[in-house]
Amino acid sequence: MTNVPASGSGGRGVSLRGVAGGFAGLTILYLLFVLPAYTDEFSVGAFLRLPIELPILLLALFAVPARARRWTRGAAVLVLGVLVALKAANLAVFAIYARPFNAFLHLHLVPAGIQLLSGAIGPLLTSLAVVAALALAAVAGAVLVGTLRAVVAAFDPWRPRLAVAAAVFLLIGYGILDVADVRAQGEAATTATSSHFVRDQLLWHWQTFGDLERFRAGLAEDETPSDRLLSGLGKTDVLLVFVESYGRTAIETPSYAAVTGPTLSRFDAELKKAGFAARSAWLASSTFGGQSWLAHGTLLSGFRIDGQGRYDALLLGRRRLLIHDFQRAGWSTVAVVPGITEVWPEAQSFGYERVHAAADLGYAGQPFGWISMPDQYTLAALDRLELDAADRPPIMATVVLISSHAPWTPLPVLAPWDRIGDGAIFGPALRTGDAPEVVWADAERIRAQYVRSIDYVLQTLTAYVADHKDDNMLMIVVGDHQPIPFVAGDTSRPDVPIHIIASDGSVLAAMDGWGWTDGMIPGPAAPTWPMEALRGHLLATFTPGVAMTAAPSEGEGSR
């Protein structure tokens, strides 16, 4: 190998191959620093910036004394490793939940995410994916170490000059370029840099603690008079039905509306035949793409629960929930939760008298991947276990329908209600759709299967209401959150539909001041309430003498 003398190097030669490796290392460092941290910021312009972090790193590497270089490189590897891990986590979380990554709020989701992935692509591929991710992390660490070594070795002969050049750039050059960039593109042009991202992460994590302290202080026991509590509802059975991933997109996105629109119209027609009527509007959910329990906690508590910290604080606090309101007013409170397959300690905090989890519902049929049982069976079990009982108090039941949970395949087919029995009928003959690993290889197939799952749930609810035409019943049907972003499309609207269906006309008449749309399809003028506002509206409307109070809406932070 021919060595090219380097001026000021003390006679040491510089390998051309080493210099090439050094420039390759600089390229890798450059890409790490300019890599966007959000999925919606990928563009050519994002990679055409001069990141301030690169000259800072070079100054740290070349300005320190020789005896401290090993420690400097080690610190640099650690910082870069954390930066890459944070960006990767942020990209993943933002793609799924349309919100930034927060270690305190999202690390606990890793086991659930692995379980969901296993249901979508199978245990073997999931295991391989986990092993591949760990191997990739190890390789990335090795690449970072090798990159820094290559840069230091290649440019060591020019170490003093590079240190001075980096310092000058930081003091003069970057300031000029940064000001020019801001003037040309606006302040948002610099917010994607790694330093801004790390700063925002640190601030958000710090703010999380302060928010939780304020939130816990706001969870003081609220006092609502019990003598007339919810007396405007009479003694009707009340079903609060959460529909998984039933978002605004399912009704307003044209390709989805072509499927759900006719079904909702048929729903309206069946309601009239059965002596029911409906009002519809929108609620702004506290979550997007997943973490349904945050939406459940928000609606039931009247507080915005948009992170795990707030949810845990709610469970430990003394806040009365909508379940407690009905219980104090004389309703028997139950939960029908087919998605709960393990111990559910939250049940006590929510105030349910009885909980029917997956193992309690008597299902003997085949599961539908992650979905333990079809929604039609869940509703039939509710009748069998609770509503068909004689000489009982009115029932307030929270029912969680999960057939529209990802991966949205395979899907059940409606069966005659009198043949459901123990659910064995829901076998291969009543399944539709390819296996998850087939559907999830094509984005358009995923979207098509999503809307089919929502359509199945709406058809199931239509058939259920038609089967209860002689019952005194109030149903609150509400989505928990929008589907994952690439299925939902517009991530700026976390809205979900809500329908209140009643057989008692006086109940809907009491809602005249709400401004909701008649029927199952919210109209253009239908309002969008914060999800936490619904409890206050229900109490104020159906409890004489109770005034409406504003629901606290501050959250744990957003991008």
Coordinates of C-alpha atoms in Angstrom, one line a residue:
M1 CA 0.0 0.0 0.0
T2 CA 1.3 3.4 -0.9
N3 CA 1.4 5.9 1.9
V4 CA 0.8 9.6 1.2
P5 CA 2.8 11.9 3.6
A6 CA 0.6 14.2 5.6
S7 CA 1.9 17.7 6.6
G8 CA 2.1 18.2 10.3
S9 CA 1.7 14.5 11.1
G10 CA 5.2 14.0 12.5
G11 CA 6.2 11.8 9.6
R12 CA 3.3 9.4 9.9
G13 CA 1.7 8.2 6.6
V14 CA -1.9 8.2 5.8
S15 CA -3.5 5.1 4.1
L16 CA -5.8 5.9 1.2
R17 CA -7.9 3.0 2.3
G18 CA -8.0 4.4 5.8
V19 CA -9.1 7.8 4.5
A20 CA -11.8 6.2 2.5
G21 CA -13.0 4.3 5.6
G22 CA -12.9 7.5 7.5
F23 CA -15.1 9.3 5.0
A24 CA -17.5 6.3 5.0
G25 CA -17.6 6.6 8.8
L26 CA -18.4 10.3 8.6
T27 CA -21.2 9.4 6.1
I28 CA -22.7 6.9 8.6
L29 CA -22.5 9.4 11.4
Y30 CA -24.1 12.1 9.2
L31 CA -27.0 9.7 8.4
L32 CA -27.5 8.8 12.0
F33 CA -27.8 12.5 13.0
V34 CA -30.1 13.6 10.1
L35 CA -32.3 10.5 10.3
P36 CA -35.9 11.8 11.0
A37 CA -37.4 10.6 14.3
Y38 CA -41.0 10.7 12.9
T39 CA -42.5 8.8 10.0
D40 CA -44.1 11.9 8.5
E41 CA -40.8 13.7 8.2
F42 CA -39.1 11.5 5.6
S43 CA -38.1 13.6 2.6
V44 CA -35.1 14.5 0.5
G45 CA -34.8 17.7 2.4
A46 CA -34.5 15.9 5.7
F47 CA -31.2 14.4 4.6
L48 CA -29.8 17.6 3.2
R49 CA -29.1 19.4 6.4
L50 CA -25.8 20.1 8.3
P51 CA -26.4 18.6 11.7
I52 CA -24.8 20.6 14.6
E53 CA -24.2 17.3 16.4
L54 CA -21.6 16.1 13.9
P55 CA -19.0 18.9 14.4
I56 CA -19.7 18.7 18.2
L57 CA -18.8 15.0 18.0
L58 CA -15.6 15.6 15.9
L59 CA -14.6 18.4 18.3
A60 CA -15.0 15.9 21.3
L61 CA -13.0 13.2 19.5
F62 CA -10.1 15.4 18.2
A63 CA -9.7 18.0 20.9
V64 CA -9.2 15.7 23.9
P65 CA -5.8 14.6 25.0
A66 CA -4.6 11.2 23.8
R67 CA -5.0 9.5 27.2
A68 CA -8.8 10.4 27.3
R69 CA -9.6 9.3 23.7
R70 CA -10.7 5.8 24.6
W71 CA -13.1 7.1 27.2
T72 CA -14.4 9.7 24.8
R73 CA -15.0 7.1 22.1
G74 CA -16.8 4.9 24.7
A75 CA -19.0 7.8 25.7
A76 CA -19.7 8.6 22.1
V77 CA -20.7 5.0 21.3
L78 CA -23.1 5.1 24.3
V79 CA -24.7 8.4 23.3
L80 CA -25.0 7.4 19.7
G81 CA -26.5 4.0 20.7
V82 CA -29.1 5.7 22.9
L83 CA -29.9 8.2 20.1
V84 CA -30.4 5.4 17.5
A85 CA -32.5 3.3 19.9
L86 CA -34.7 6.3 20.8
K87 CA -35.2 7.2 17.1
A88 CA -36.1 3.6 16.2
A89 CA -38.5 3.4 19.1
N90 CA -40.0 6.7 18.2
L91 CA -40.5 5.7 14.6
A92 CA -42.2 2.4 15.7
V93 CA -44.5 4.0 18.3
F94 CA -45.4 6.9 16.0
A95 CA -46.2 4.5 13.1
I96 CA -48.6 2.5 15.4
Y97 CA -50.0 5.1 17.8
A98 CA -49.4 8.4 16.0
R99 CA -47.6 9.8 19.1
P100 CA -44.0 10.1 20.3
F101 CA -42.2 7.5 22.2
N102 CA -42.1 7.8 26.0
A103 CA -40.3 5.1 27.9
F104 CA -42.5 5.4 31.0
L105 CA -45.6 5.1 28.9
H106 CA -44.7 2.6 26.2
L107 CA -42.1 0.1 27.4
H108 CA -44.8 -2.0 29.1
L109 CA -46.4 -2.5 25.7
V110 CA -43.5 -4.7 24.4
P111 CA -45.0 -8.0 25.7
A112 CA -48.4 -7.2 24.3
G113 CA -46.9 -6.1 21.0
I114 CA -45.0 -9.4 20.7
Q115 CA -48.2 -11.3 21.5
L116 CA -50.1 -9.4 18.8
L117 CA -47.3 -9.9 16.3
S118 CA -47.5 -13.6 17.1
G119 CA -51.2 -13.6 16.3
A120 CA -50.5 -11.9 13.0
I121 CA -47.6 -13.8 11.6
G122 CA -47.3 -16.9 13.8
P123 CA -45.1 -17.8 16.8
L124 CA -42.2 -19.1 14.7
L125 CA -41.9 -15.9 12.6
T126 CA -42.3 -13.8 15.7
S127 CA -39.5 -15.6 17.4
L128 CA -37.3 -15.1 14.4
A129 CA -38.2 -11.4 14.3
V130 CA -37.3 -11.0 17.9
V131 CA -34.0 -12.8 17.4
A132 CA -33.3 -10.7 14.3
A133 CA -34.0 -7.5 16.2
L134 CA -31.6 -8.4 19.0
A135 CA -29.0 -9.4 16.4
L136 CA -29.5 -6.1 14.5
A137 CA -29.0 -4.2 17.8
A138 CA -25.7 -6.1 18.4
V139 CA -24.6 -5.4 14.8
A140 CA -25.5 -1.8 15.1
G141 CA -23.4 -1.5 18.3
A142 CA -20.4 -3.1 16.6
V143 CA -20.8 -0.8 13.6
L144 CA -20.9 2.3 15.8
V145 CA -17.6 1.2 17.5
G146 CA -16.0 0.4 14.2
T147 CA -17.2 3.7 12.7
L148 CA -15.7 5.8 15.4
R149 CA -12.4 3.9 15.3
A150 CA -12.2 4.4 11.5
V151 CA -12.9 8.1 11.7
V152 CA -10.3 8.7 14.5
A153 CA -7.7 6.5 12.8
A154 CA -8.2 8.1 9.4
F155 CA -8.1 11.7 10.4
D156 CA -5.8 11.5 13.4
P157 CA -2.9 13.2 11.5
W158 CA -5.0 16.3 11.0
R159 CA -6.5 16.1 14.5
P160 CA -5.5 19.7 15.6
R161 CA -6.7 21.2 12.4
L162 CA -10.0 19.3 12.4
A163 CA -10.7 20.3 16.0
V164 CA -10.1 24.0 15.1
A165 CA -12.3 23.7 12.0
A166 CA -15.1 22.1 14.0
A167 CA -14.9 24.8 16.6
V168 CA -14.9 27.6 14.0
F169 CA -17.9 25.9 12.3
L170 CA -19.8 25.8 15.5
L171 CA -19.0 29.4 16.5
I172 CA -19.5 31.0 13.1
G173 CA -20.5 28.8 10.2
Y174 CA -23.4 26.9 11.7
G175 CA -24.9 30.1 13.1
I176 CA -25.0 31.6 9.6
L177 CA -26.4 28.4 8.0
D178 CA -28.9 27.9 10.8
V179 CA -30.3 31.5 10.5
A180 CA -30.5 31.1 6.7
D181 CA -32.3 27.8 7.1
V182 CA -34.8 29.3 9.5
R183 CA -35.5 32.3 7.3
A184 CA -35.9 30.1 4.3
Q185 CA -38.0 27.3 5.7
G186 CA -39.4 28.5 9.0
E187 CA -38.6 27.4 12.5
A188 CA -40.0 23.9 11.8
A189 CA -37.0 23.3 9.5
T190 CA -34.7 22.7 12.5
T191 CA -37.0 20.8 14.8
A192 CA -36.1 17.5 13.2
T193 CA -32.4 17.6 14.3
S194 CA -31.3 14.9 16.7
S195 CA -30.5 17.6 19.4
H196 CA -34.0 18.9 19.2
F197 CA -35.4 15.4 19.3
V198 CA -33.4 14.4 22.4
R199 CA -34.3 17.7 24.1
D200 CA -38.0 17.1 23.4
Q201 CA -37.7 13.6 24.8
L202 CA -36.0 14.8 28.0
L203 CA -38.6 17.5 28.4
W204 CA -41.5 15.2 27.8
H205 CA -40.3 12.6 30.3
W206 CA -39.7 15.3 32.9
Q207 CA -43.2 16.8 32.2
T208 CA -44.7 13.4 32.7
F209 CA -43.8 13.4 36.4
G210 CA -45.3 16.9 36.9
D211 CA -48.4 16.0 35.0
L212 CA -49.0 12.9 37.1
E213 CA -48.7 15.0 40.3
R214 CA -51.3 17.4 39.1
F215 CA -53.5 14.6 37.9
R216 CA -53.4 12.8 41.2
A217 CA -54.4 16.0 42.9
G218 CA -57.4 16.3 40.6
L219 CA -58.6 12.8 41.4
A220 CA -60.3 13.9 44.6
E221 CA -63.7 12.3 45.3
D222 CA -66.4 14.0 43.4
E223 CA -69.8 14.3 45.1
T224 CA -73.0 13.7 43.1
P225 CA -76.3 13.4 45.0
S226 CA -77.5 9.8 45.0
D227 CA -81.2 10.3 45.7
R228 CA -82.0 11.4 42.2
L229 CA -78.8 10.0 40.4
L230 CA -79.6 9.1 36.8
S231 CA -83.3 9.0 37.6
G232 CA -84.1 10.3 34.1
L233 CA -83.2 6.9 32.7
G234 CA -85.9 5.1 34.7
K235 CA -84.9 1.5 35.3
T236 CA -83.9 0.5 31.9
D237 CA -81.0 -1.8 31.2
V238 CA -77.9 0.1 30.0
L239 CA -75.3 -1.4 27.8
L240 CA -72.0 0.5 27.3
V241 CA -70.5 -1.2 24.2
F242 CA -67.0 -0.5 23.2
V243 CA -66.2 -1.4 19.6
E244 CA -62.5 -2.1 19.0
S245 CA -60.8 0.2 16.4
Y246 CA -64.1 1.7 15.3
G247 CA -62.8 5.1 14.3
R248 CA -64.1 8.1 12.3
T249 CA -62.3 6.8 9.3
A250 CA -64.6 3.8 9.1
I251 CA -67.5 6.1 8.3
E252 CA -65.9 9.0 6.4
T253 CA -63.1 7.5 4.3
P254 CA -64.8 6.9 0.9
S255 CA -63.6 3.3 0.4
Y256 CA -64.7 2.4 3.9
A257 CA -68.0 4.3 3.7
A258 CA -68.9 2.3 0.6
V259 CA -69.0 -0.7 3.0
T260 CA -70.2 0.7 6.3
G261 CA -72.7 3.3 4.9
P262 CA -75.3 0.7 3.6
T263 CA -74.9 -1.3 6.8
L264 CA -75.5 1.7 9.0
S265 CA -78.6 2.6 6.9
R266 CA -79.9 -0.9 7.4
F267 CA -79.2 -0.5 11.1
D268 CA -81.4 2.5 11.1
A269 CA -84.2 0.6 9.4
E270 CA -84.0 -2.3 11.8
L271 CA -84.1 0.1 14.8
K272 CA -87.3 1.6 13.6
K273 CA -88.8 -1.9 13.1
A274 CA -87.8 -2.9 16.7
G275 CA -89.1 0.3 18.2
F276 CA -85.7 1.9 18.8
A277 CA -84.2 5.1 17.7
A278 CA -80.6 6.5 17.7
R279 CA -78.6 9.7 18.0
S280 CA -75.0 9.9 16.8
A281 CA -72.0 12.2 17.1
W282 CA -68.2 12.0 17.6
L283 CA -65.9 11.7 20.6
A284 CA -62.2 12.7 20.5
S285 CA -60.5 9.6 21.9
S286 CA -57.5 9.9 24.3
T287 CA -55.5 7.3 22.3
F288 CA -54.8 6.4 18.7
G289 CA -54.1 3.0 17.1
G290 CA -54.2 1.0 20.3
Q291 CA -54.1 1.0 24.1
S292 CA -57.9 0.7 24.3
W293 CA -57.9 0.8 28.1
L294 CA -56.9 4.4 28.0
A295 CA -60.1 5.3 26.2
H296 CA -62.2 3.1 28.5
G297 CA -60.7 4.9 31.5
T298 CA -61.2 8.3 29.9
L299 CA -64.9 7.8 29.2
L300 CA -65.7 6.1 32.6
S301 CA -63.8 8.7 34.7
G302 CA -64.5 12.0 33.0
F303 CA -60.7 12.6 33.0
R304 CA -58.4 12.5 30.0
I305 CA -56.4 9.3 30.4
D306 CA -53.8 9.5 27.6
G307 CA -50.9 7.5 29.1
Q308 CA -50.1 4.6 31.3
G309 CA -49.0 6.9 34.2
R310 CA -52.4 8.5 34.3
Y311 CA -54.2 5.2 34.0
D312 CA -52.3 3.7 36.9
A313 CA -52.9 6.9 39.0
L314 CA -56.7 6.5 38.2
L315 CA -56.7 3.0 39.4
L316 CA -55.0 3.9 42.7
G317 CA -57.1 7.0 43.2
R318 CA -60.5 7.5 44.8
R319 CA -62.2 8.9 41.7
R320 CA -65.7 7.7 41.2
L321 CA -66.4 6.3 37.7
L322 CA -69.5 6.0 35.6
I323 CA -69.8 2.4 36.9
H324 CA -70.0 3.7 40.5
D325 CA -72.6 6.2 39.5
F326 CA -74.9 3.5 38.1
Q327 CA -74.2 1.3 41.1
R328 CA -75.2 4.0 43.6
A329 CA -78.3 4.7 41.5
G330 CA -79.5 1.0 41.8
W331 CA -78.1 -0.7 38.8
S332 CA -76.3 -4.0 39.0
T333 CA -73.0 -3.5 37.3
V334 CA -71.2 -6.1 35.2
A335 CA -68.4 -6.3 32.7
V336 CA -68.3 -8.7 29.8
V337 CA -64.6 -8.7 28.6
P338 CA -63.7 -11.5 26.3
G339 CA -60.3 -10.0 25.7
I340 CA -59.3 -10.6 29.3
T341 CA -57.5 -13.9 29.5
E342 CA -55.6 -13.4 32.7
V343 CA -56.1 -11.9 36.2
W344 CA -57.7 -8.5 35.9
P345 CA -57.1 -6.5 39.1
E346 CA -58.5 -3.3 37.5
A347 CA -62.0 -4.7 37.9
Q348 CA -62.1 -3.8 41.6
S349 CA -61.0 -0.2 40.9
F350 CA -63.7 0.1 38.2
G351 CA -66.4 -1.0 40.6
Y352 CA -67.9 -3.9 38.8
E353 CA -70.0 -6.3 40.9
R354 CA -69.4 -9.1 38.5
V355 CA -66.8 -9.7 35.7
H356 CA -67.2 -12.2 32.9
A357 CA -63.8 -12.6 31.3
A358 CA -62.9 -15.0 28.5
A359 CA -62.8 -18.1 30.7
D360 CA -66.2 -17.2 32.3
L361 CA -68.2 -17.0 29.1
G362 CA -68.3 -20.7 28.3
Y363 CA -67.0 -20.5 24.8
A364 CA -66.2 -23.9 23.3
G365 CA -65.6 -22.9 19.8
Q366 CA -62.3 -22.1 18.0
P367 CA -60.6 -18.8 18.6
F368 CA -60.1 -16.4 15.7
G369 CA -56.3 -15.9 16.1
W370 CA -55.8 -13.4 19.0
I371 CA -59.6 -12.9 19.1
S372 CA -60.9 -15.3 21.8
M373 CA -64.4 -15.5 20.5
P374 CA -66.8 -13.8 18.0
D375 CA -68.7 -10.7 19.1
Q376 CA -72.0 -12.4 18.4
Y377 CA -71.2 -15.1 21.0
T378 CA -70.1 -12.4 23.5
L379 CA -73.5 -10.7 23.2
A380 CA -75.3 -14.0 23.4
A381 CA -73.4 -14.8 26.6
L382 CA -74.4 -11.5 28.0
D383 CA -78.1 -12.4 27.5
R384 CA -77.6 -15.9 29.0
L385 CA -75.6 -14.9 32.0
E386 CA -77.3 -11.6 32.9
L387 CA -80.2 -10.2 30.9
D388 CA -82.3 -13.4 30.7
A389 CA -82.4 -13.7 34.5
A390 CA -85.8 -13.2 36.1
D391 CA -86.5 -10.9 39.1
R392 CA -83.3 -8.9 38.8
P393 CA -82.4 -5.2 39.2
P394 CA -81.7 -3.2 36.0
I395 CA -78.3 -4.1 34.6
M396 CA -75.5 -1.7 33.6
A397 CA -73.1 -3.7 31.5
T398 CA -69.8 -2.7 30.0
V399 CA -69.3 -4.9 26.9
V400 CA -66.0 -4.9 25.0
L401 CA -66.4 -6.2 21.4
I402 CA -63.0 -7.4 20.0
S403 CA -63.7 -9.0 16.6
S404 CA -62.5 -5.8 14.9
H405 CA -59.1 -6.0 16.7
A406 CA -56.1 -6.3 14.4
P407 CA -55.1 -8.5 12.5
W408 CA -58.8 -8.5 11.3
T409 CA -58.6 -12.0 9.9
P410 CA -60.1 -14.5 9.9
L411 CA -63.5 -13.2 10.6
P412 CA -66.7 -14.9 11.9
V413 CA -70.0 -15.1 10.0
L414 CA -73.3 -14.4 11.6
A415 CA -75.1 -17.4 12.9
P416 CA -78.8 -17.9 13.9
W417 CA -79.1 -16.7 17.5
D418 CA -80.9 -19.9 18.5
R419 CA -78.0 -22.1 17.3
I420 CA -75.1 -20.3 19.0
G421 CA -75.1 -22.5 22.1
D422 CA -71.6 -22.9 23.4
G423 CA -70.0 -21.4 20.3
A424 CA -68.9 -24.7 18.7
I425 CA -70.9 -23.6 15.6
F426 CA -68.3 -20.9 14.9
G427 CA -65.9 -23.4 13.2
P428 CA -64.3 -23.4 9.8
A429 CA -67.6 -23.2 8.0
L430 CA -68.3 -19.8 9.7
R431 CA -64.8 -18.3 9.1
T432 CA -63.9 -15.9 6.2
G433 CA -60.6 -14.4 5.1
D434 CA -57.0 -15.6 4.6
A435 CA -54.5 -16.3 7.3
P436 CA -53.0 -13.1 8.9
E437 CA -49.5 -13.7 7.3
V438 CA -51.2 -13.7 3.9
V439 CA -53.3 -10.5 4.5
W440 CA -50.5 -8.6 6.2
A441 CA -48.3 -8.9 3.2
D442 CA -50.4 -6.4 1.3
A443 CA -51.4 -3.0 2.7
E444 CA -54.6 -2.8 0.6
R445 CA -55.7 -6.3 1.8
I446 CA -55.2 -5.1 5.4
R447 CA -57.4 -2.0 4.8
A448 CA -60.0 -4.1 3.1
Q449 CA -60.0 -6.6 5.9
Y450 CA -60.2 -3.8 8.5
V451 CA -63.5 -2.4 7.1
R452 CA -64.9 -6.0 6.8
S453 CA -64.3 -6.5 10.5
I454 CA -66.1 -3.2 11.4
D455 CA -68.9 -4.2 9.1
Y456 CA -69.2 -7.5 10.8
V457 CA -69.6 -5.8 14.2
L458 CA -72.2 -3.4 12.9
Q459 CA -74.2 -6.3 11.4
T460 CA -73.9 -8.1 14.7
L461 CA -75.2 -5.2 16.7
T462 CA -78.1 -4.7 14.1
A463 CA -79.1 -8.3 14.6
Y464 CA -78.8 -8.0 18.4
V465 CA -81.1 -5.0 18.6
A466 CA -83.6 -6.7 16.2
D467 CA -83.6 -9.7 18.5
H468 CA -84.5 -7.5 21.6
K469 CA -87.3 -5.5 20.1
D470 CA -89.5 -5.9 23.1
D471 CA -86.9 -5.0 25.7
N472 CA -86.5 -1.8 27.6
M473 CA -82.9 -1.1 26.7
L474 CA -80.4 1.8 26.2
M475 CA -77.2 1.1 24.3
I476 CA -74.2 3.4 24.1
V477 CA -72.1 2.1 21.2
V478 CA -68.7 3.8 21.0
G479 CA -65.4 3.2 19.3
D480 CA -62.3 3.1 21.5
H481 CA -59.8 4.6 19.0
Q482 CA -58.9 4.9 15.4
P483 CA -57.1 2.0 13.8
I484 CA -53.3 2.1 13.3
P485 CA -52.2 5.2 11.2
F486 CA -51.6 3.6 7.8
V487 CA -55.2 2.2 8.0
A488 CA -56.8 5.3 9.5
G489 CA -55.0 7.7 7.1
D490 CA -55.5 11.1 8.8
T491 CA -53.7 10.9 12.1
S492 CA -54.7 14.4 13.2
R493 CA -58.2 13.3 14.1
P494 CA -58.5 10.8 16.9
D495 CA -62.3 10.9 16.7
V496 CA -64.5 7.9 17.1
P497 CA -68.3 7.5 16.4
I498 CA -70.7 7.3 19.3
H499 CA -74.3 6.1 19.0
I500 CA -76.9 6.2 21.7
I501 CA -79.8 3.8 20.9
A502 CA -82.9 3.7 23.1
S503 CA -86.3 2.2 23.1
D504 CA -87.7 5.0 25.4
G505 CA -88.3 8.1 23.3
S506 CA -88.1 10.3 26.4
V507 CA -84.4 9.4 26.8
L508 CA -83.5 10.7 23.3
A509 CA -85.8 13.7 23.8
A510 CA -83.7 14.6 26.9
M511 CA -80.7 14.8 24.6
D512 CA -82.2 17.4 22.3
G513 CA -79.8 20.0 23.5
W514 CA -76.8 18.0 22.6
G515 CA -76.9 18.7 18.9
W516 CA -76.4 15.1 17.9
T517 CA -77.6 13.7 14.5
D518 CA -80.7 11.5 14.3
G519 CA -79.8 8.0 13.2
M520 CA -76.6 6.0 13.0
I521 CA -74.6 8.2 10.7
P522 CA -73.3 11.5 12.3
G523 CA -74.1 14.4 10.0
P524 CA -71.9 17.3 9.0
A525 CA -73.1 19.4 12.0
A526 CA -72.6 16.6 14.6
P527 CA -70.4 17.9 17.4
T528 CA -67.1 16.3 18.4
W529 CA -66.8 16.2 22.2
P530 CA -63.7 15.2 24.2
M531 CA -64.3 11.6 25.3
E532 CA -63.9 12.7 28.9
A533 CA -66.9 15.0 28.5
L534 CA -69.5 12.2 28.0
R535 CA -69.8 11.2 31.7
G536 CA -70.6 14.8 32.7
H537 CA -73.2 15.1 30.0
L538 CA -74.9 11.9 31.0
L539 CA -75.1 12.9 34.7
A540 CA -76.2 16.4 34.0
T541 CA -78.9 15.3 31.5
F542 CA -80.4 12.4 33.4
T543 CA -79.9 13.6 37.0
P544 CA -82.2 16.4 38.0
G545 CA -80.5 19.3 39.7
V546 CA -76.9 18.4 38.5
A547 CA -75.2 21.0 36.4
M548 CA -72.7 20.2 33.7
T549 CA -69.1 20.7 34.6
A550 CA -66.1 20.9 32.3
A551 CA -64.0 17.8 32.1
P552 CA -60.3 18.1 32.7
S553 CA -58.5 17.6 29.4
E554 CA -54.9 18.2 30.0
G555 CA -52.8 15.3 28.9
E556 CA -49.3 13.8 29.4
G557 CA -48.0 15.6 26.4
S558 CA -47.9 15.3 22.6
R559 CA -45.6 15.9 19.8

